[in-house]
XYZ file of N, CA and C in Angstrom:
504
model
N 89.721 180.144 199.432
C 90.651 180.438 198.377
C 91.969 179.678 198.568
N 92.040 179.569 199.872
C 93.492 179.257 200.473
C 93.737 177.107 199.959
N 92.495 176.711 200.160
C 91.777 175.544 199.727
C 92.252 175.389 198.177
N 91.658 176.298 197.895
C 91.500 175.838 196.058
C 93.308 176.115 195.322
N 93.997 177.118 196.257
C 95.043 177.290 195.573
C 95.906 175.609 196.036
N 95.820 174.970 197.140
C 96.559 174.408 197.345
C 96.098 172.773 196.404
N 95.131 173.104 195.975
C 93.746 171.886 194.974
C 94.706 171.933 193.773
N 95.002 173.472 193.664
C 95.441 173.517 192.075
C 96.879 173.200 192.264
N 97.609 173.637 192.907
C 99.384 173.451 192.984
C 99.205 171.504 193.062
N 98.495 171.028 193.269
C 98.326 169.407 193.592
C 98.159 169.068 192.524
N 97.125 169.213 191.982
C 97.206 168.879 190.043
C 97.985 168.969 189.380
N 98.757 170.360 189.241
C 99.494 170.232 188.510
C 100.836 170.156 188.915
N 101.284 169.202 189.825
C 102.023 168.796 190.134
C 102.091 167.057 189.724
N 101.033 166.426 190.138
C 100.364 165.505 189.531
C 100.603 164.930 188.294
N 99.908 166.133 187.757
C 100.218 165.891 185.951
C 101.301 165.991 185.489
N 102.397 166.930 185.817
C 104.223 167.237 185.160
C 104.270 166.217 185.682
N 104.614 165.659 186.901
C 104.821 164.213 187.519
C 104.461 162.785 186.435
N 102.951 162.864 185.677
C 102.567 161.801 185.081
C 103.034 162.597 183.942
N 103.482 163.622 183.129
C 104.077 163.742 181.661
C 105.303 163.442 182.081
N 106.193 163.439 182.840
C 107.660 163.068 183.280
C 107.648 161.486 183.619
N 106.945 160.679 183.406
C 107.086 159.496 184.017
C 107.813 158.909 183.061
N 108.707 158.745 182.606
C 109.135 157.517 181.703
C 109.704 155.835 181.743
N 108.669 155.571 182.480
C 108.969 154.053 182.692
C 108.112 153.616 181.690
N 108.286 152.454 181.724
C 108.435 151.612 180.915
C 107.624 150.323 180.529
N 106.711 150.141 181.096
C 105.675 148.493 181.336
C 106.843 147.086 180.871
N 107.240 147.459 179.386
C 107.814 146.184 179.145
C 109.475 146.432 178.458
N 110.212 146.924 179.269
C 111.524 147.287 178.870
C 112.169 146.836 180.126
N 111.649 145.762 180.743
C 113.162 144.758 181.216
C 113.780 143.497 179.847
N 114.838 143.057 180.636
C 115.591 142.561 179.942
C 114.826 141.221 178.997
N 114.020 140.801 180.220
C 113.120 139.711 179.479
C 112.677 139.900 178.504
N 111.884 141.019 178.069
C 110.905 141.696 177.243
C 111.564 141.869 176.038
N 113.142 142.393 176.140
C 113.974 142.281 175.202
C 114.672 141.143 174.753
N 114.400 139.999 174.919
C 114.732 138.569 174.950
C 114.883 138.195 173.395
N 113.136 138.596 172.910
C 113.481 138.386 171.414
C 113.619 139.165 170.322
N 113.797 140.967 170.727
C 114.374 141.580 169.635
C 115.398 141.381 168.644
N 115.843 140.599 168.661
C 117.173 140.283 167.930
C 116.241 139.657 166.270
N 114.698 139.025 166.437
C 114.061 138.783 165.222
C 113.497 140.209 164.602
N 113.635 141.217 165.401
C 113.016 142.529 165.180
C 113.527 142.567 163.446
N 112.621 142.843 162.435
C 113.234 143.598 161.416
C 112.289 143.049 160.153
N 113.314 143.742 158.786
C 112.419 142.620 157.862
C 113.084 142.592 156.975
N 112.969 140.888 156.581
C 113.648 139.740 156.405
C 113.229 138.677 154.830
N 113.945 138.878 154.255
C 113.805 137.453 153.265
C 114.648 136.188 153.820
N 113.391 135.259 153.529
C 113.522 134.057 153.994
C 114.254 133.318 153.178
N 115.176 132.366 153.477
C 115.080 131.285 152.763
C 115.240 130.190 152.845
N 115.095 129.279 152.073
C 114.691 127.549 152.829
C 115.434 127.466 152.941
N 116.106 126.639 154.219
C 117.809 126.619 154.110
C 117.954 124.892 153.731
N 116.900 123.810 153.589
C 117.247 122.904 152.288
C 117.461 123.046 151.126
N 117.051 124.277 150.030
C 117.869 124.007 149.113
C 117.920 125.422 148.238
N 117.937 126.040 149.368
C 118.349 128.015 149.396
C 117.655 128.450 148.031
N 116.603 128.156 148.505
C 115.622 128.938 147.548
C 114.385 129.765 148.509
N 113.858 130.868 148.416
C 113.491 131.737 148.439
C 111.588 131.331 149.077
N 111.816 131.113 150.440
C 110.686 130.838 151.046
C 109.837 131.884 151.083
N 110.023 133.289 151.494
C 109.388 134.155 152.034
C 110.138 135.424 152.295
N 108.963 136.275 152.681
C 109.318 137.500 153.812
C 108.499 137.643 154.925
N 109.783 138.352 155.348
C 108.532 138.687 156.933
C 108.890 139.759 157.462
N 108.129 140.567 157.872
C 108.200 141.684 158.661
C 108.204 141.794 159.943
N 109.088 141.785 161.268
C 108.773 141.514 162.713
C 108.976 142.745 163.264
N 108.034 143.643 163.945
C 107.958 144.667 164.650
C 107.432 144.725 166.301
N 108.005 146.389 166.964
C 107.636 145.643 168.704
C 107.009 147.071 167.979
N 105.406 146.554 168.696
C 103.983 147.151 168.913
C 103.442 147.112 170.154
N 102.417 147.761 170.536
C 101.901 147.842 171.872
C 102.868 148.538 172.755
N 103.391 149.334 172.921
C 104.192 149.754 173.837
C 105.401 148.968 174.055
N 105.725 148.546 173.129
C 107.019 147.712 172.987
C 106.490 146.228 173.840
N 105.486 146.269 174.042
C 104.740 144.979 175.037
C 104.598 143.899 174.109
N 104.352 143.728 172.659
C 104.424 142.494 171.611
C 105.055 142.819 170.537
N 105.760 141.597 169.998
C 106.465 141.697 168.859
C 105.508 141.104 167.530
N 105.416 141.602 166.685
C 104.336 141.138 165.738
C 105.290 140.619 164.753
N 104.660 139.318 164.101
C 105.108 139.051 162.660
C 104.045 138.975 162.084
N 104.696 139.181 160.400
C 103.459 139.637 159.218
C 104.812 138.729 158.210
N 104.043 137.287 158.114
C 104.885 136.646 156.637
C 104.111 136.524 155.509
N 104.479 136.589 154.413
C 104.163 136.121 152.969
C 105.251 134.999 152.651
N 104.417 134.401 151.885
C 105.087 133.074 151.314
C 105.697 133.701 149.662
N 106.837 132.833 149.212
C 107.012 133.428 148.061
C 106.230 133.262 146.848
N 105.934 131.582 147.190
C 105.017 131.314 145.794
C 103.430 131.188 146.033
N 103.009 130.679 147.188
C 101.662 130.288 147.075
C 100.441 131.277 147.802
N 101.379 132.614 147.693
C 100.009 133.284 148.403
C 99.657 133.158 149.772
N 100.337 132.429 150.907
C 99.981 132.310 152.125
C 100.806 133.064 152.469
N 99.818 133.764 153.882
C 99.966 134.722 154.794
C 99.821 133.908 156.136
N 100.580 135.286 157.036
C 100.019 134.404 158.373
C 100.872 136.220 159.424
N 100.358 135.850 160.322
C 100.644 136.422 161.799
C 100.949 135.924 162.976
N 101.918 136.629 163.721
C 101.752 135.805 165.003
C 102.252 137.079 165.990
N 101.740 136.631 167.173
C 101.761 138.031 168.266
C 102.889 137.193 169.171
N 103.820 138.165 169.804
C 104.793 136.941 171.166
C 105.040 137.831 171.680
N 104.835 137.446 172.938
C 104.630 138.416 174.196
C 105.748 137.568 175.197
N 106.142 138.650 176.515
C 106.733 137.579 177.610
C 105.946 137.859 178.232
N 105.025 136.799 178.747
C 104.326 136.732 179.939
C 104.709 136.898 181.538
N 104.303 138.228 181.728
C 105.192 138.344 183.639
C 104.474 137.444 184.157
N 103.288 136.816 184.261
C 102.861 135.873 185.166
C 103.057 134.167 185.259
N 103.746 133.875 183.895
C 104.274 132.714 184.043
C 105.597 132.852 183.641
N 106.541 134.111 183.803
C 107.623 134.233 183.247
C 108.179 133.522 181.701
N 107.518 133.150 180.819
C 107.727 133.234 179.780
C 107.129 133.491 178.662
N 107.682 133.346 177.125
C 107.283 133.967 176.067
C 106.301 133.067 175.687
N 105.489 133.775 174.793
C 104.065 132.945 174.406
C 103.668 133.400 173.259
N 103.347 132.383 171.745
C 103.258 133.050 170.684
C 101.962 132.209 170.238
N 101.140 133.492 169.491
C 100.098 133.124 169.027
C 100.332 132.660 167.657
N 100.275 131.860 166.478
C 100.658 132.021 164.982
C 98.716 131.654 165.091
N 98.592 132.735 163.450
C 97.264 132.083 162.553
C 97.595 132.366 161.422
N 96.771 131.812 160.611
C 97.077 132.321 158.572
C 96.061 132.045 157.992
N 96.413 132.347 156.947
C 94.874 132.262 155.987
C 94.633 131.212 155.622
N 94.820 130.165 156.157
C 94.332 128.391 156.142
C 93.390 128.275 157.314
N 93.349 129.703 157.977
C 92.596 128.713 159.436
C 92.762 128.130 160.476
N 94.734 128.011 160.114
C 95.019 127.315 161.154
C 96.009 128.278 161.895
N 96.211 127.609 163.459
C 96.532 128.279 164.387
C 97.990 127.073 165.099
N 98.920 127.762 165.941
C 99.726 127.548 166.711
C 100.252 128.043 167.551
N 100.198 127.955 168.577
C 100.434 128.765 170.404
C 101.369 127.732 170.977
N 102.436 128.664 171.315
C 103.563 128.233 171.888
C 104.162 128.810 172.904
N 104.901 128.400 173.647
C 105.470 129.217 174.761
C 107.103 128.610 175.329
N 107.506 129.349 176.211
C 109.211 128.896 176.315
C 109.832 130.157 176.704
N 111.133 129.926 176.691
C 112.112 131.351 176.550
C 113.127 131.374 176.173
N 114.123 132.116 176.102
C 115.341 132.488 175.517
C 116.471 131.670 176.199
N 117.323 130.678 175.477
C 118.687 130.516 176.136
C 119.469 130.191 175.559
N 120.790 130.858 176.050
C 121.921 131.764 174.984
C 121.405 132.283 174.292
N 121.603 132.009 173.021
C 121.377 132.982 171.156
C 119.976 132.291 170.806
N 119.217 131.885 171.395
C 118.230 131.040 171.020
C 117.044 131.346 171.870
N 115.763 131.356 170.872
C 114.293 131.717 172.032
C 113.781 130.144 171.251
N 113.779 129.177 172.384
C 112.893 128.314 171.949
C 111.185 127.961 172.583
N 110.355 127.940 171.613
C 109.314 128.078 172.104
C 108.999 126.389 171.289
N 108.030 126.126 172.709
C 107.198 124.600 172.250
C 105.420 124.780 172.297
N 104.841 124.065 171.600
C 103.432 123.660 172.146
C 102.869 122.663 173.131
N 102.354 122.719 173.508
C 101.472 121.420 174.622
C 101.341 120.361 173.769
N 101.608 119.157 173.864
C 101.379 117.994 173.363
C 100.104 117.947 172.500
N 99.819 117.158 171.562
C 98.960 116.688 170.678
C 98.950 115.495 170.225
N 97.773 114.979 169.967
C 97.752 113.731 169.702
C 97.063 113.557 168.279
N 97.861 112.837 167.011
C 97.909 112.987 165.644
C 96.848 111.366 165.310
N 96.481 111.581 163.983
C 95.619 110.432 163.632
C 96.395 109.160 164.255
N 97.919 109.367 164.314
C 98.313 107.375 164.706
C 98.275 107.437 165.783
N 97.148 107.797 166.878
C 97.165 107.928 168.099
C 98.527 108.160 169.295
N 99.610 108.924 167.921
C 100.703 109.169 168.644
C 100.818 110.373 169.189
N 101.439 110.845 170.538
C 101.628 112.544 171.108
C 102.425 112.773 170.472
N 102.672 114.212 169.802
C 103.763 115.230 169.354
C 104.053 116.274 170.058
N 104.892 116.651 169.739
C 105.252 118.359 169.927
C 106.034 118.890 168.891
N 105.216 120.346 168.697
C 105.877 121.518 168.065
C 107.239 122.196 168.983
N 108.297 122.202 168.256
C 109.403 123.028 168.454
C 109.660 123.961 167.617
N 109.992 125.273 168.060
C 110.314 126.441 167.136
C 111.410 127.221 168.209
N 112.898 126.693 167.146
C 113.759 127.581 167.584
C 114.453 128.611 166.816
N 114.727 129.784 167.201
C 114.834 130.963 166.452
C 116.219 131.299 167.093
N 117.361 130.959 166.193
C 118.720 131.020 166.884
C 119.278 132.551 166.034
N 119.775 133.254 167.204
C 120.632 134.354 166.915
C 122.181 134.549 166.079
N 122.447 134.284 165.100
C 123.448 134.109 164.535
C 124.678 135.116 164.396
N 125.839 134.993 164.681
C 126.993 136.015 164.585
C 127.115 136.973 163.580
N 126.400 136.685 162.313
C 126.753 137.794 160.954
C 124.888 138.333 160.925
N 124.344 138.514 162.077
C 123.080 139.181 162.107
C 121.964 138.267 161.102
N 122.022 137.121 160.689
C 120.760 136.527 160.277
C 120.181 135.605 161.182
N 118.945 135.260 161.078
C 118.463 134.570 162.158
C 117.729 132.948 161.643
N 118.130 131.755 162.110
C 117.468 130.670 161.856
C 116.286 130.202 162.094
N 115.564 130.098 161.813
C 114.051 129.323 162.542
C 114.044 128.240 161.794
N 114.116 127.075 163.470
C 113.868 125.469 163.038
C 112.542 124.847 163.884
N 112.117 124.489 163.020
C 110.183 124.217 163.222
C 110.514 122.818 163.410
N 110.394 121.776 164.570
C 110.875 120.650 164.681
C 109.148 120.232 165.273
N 108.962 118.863 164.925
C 108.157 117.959 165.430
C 108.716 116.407 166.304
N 108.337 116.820 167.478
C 108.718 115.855 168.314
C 107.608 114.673 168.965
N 108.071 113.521 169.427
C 107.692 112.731 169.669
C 108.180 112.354 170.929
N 108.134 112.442 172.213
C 108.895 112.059 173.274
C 110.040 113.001 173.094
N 111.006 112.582 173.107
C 112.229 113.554 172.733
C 113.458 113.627 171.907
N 112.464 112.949 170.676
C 112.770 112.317 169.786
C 112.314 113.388 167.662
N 113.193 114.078 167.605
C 112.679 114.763 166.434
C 112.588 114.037 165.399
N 111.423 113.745 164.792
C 110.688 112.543 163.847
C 110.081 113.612 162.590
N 110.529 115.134 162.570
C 110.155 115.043 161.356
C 110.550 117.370 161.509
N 111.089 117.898 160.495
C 111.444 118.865 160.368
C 110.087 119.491 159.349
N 109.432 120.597 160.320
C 108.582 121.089 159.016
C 109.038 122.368 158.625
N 110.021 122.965 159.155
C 110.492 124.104 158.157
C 112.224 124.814 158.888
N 113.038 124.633 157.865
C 114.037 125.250 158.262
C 114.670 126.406 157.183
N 114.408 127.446 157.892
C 114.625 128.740 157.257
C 115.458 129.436 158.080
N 116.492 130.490 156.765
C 117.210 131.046 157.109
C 117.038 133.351 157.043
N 116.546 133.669 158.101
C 116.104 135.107 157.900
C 117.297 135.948 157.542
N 117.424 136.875 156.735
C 118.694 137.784 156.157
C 117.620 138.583 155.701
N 118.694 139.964 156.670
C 117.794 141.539 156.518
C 117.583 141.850 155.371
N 116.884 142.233 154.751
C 116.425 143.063 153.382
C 117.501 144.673 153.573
């Protein structure tokens, strides 16, 4: 008896112990790196401030990924992308796909007001290497920029999207 009482005071000690735990998996500072895109947002082209999109960016998974959910304004395209900070290579890593099929994975991290994330090199029909740049700068009156740059060496040869996010 003397056995089983001390079986049971262990359990449930155990368990208040694991309902009292409130840590955290992904609430260091890193993890919070890119909340500042948290929210949802009309886009707009910031060439000639007309009305790209919306997007919705939320932290899911235990605050462990930040999800985006965009619509385009005119043509019906959608897309997603998951961005995580990776503890094992210490940085952020974003999945994008959309309803074209196509995909973009990037990775990088935050410095100053800015999370810039790049892709791994590619090599385009003129047998030239590129790279994807996507920087998402934190702005003083709470809107946020995303500049989608294509590089060549280290050389930006061509802008595929510069948008300006402002909260709804």
């Amino acid at each position: 008896m003397k056995k089983l009482c001390l079986a049971l005071i262990f359990f449930a000690s155990f368990f208040v112990n694991a309902q009292n735990d409130n840590s955290c998996t992904c609430c260091s500072p890193e993890h919070s790196a890119f909340d500042f895109w948290i929210g949802e947002w009309e886009v707009i082209d910031s060439n000639n401030g007309t009305a790209a999109g919306k997007s919705k960016i939320s932290k899911e998974e235990g605050d462990c990924v930040i999800r985006e959910n965009w619509t385009s304004a005119s043509s019906g395209f959608t897309g997603t992308s998951l961005n995580f900070f990776n503890t094992t290579t210490k940085q952020w890593e974003q999945l994008w796909v959309d309803n074209a099929g196509t995909y973009l994975k990037l990775k990088g991290n935050r410095i100053g007001n800015q999370m810039i994330l790049s892709s791994d090199e590619f090599t385009k029909e003129d047998g030239k290497n590129y790279v994807n740049r996507i920087t998402w700068t934190k702005n003083d009156d709470g809107t946020v920029r995303q500049l989608w740059e294509i590089l060549q060496g280290n050389e930006v040869v061509n802008t595929a999207f510069d948008g300006l996010y402002k909260k709804e």
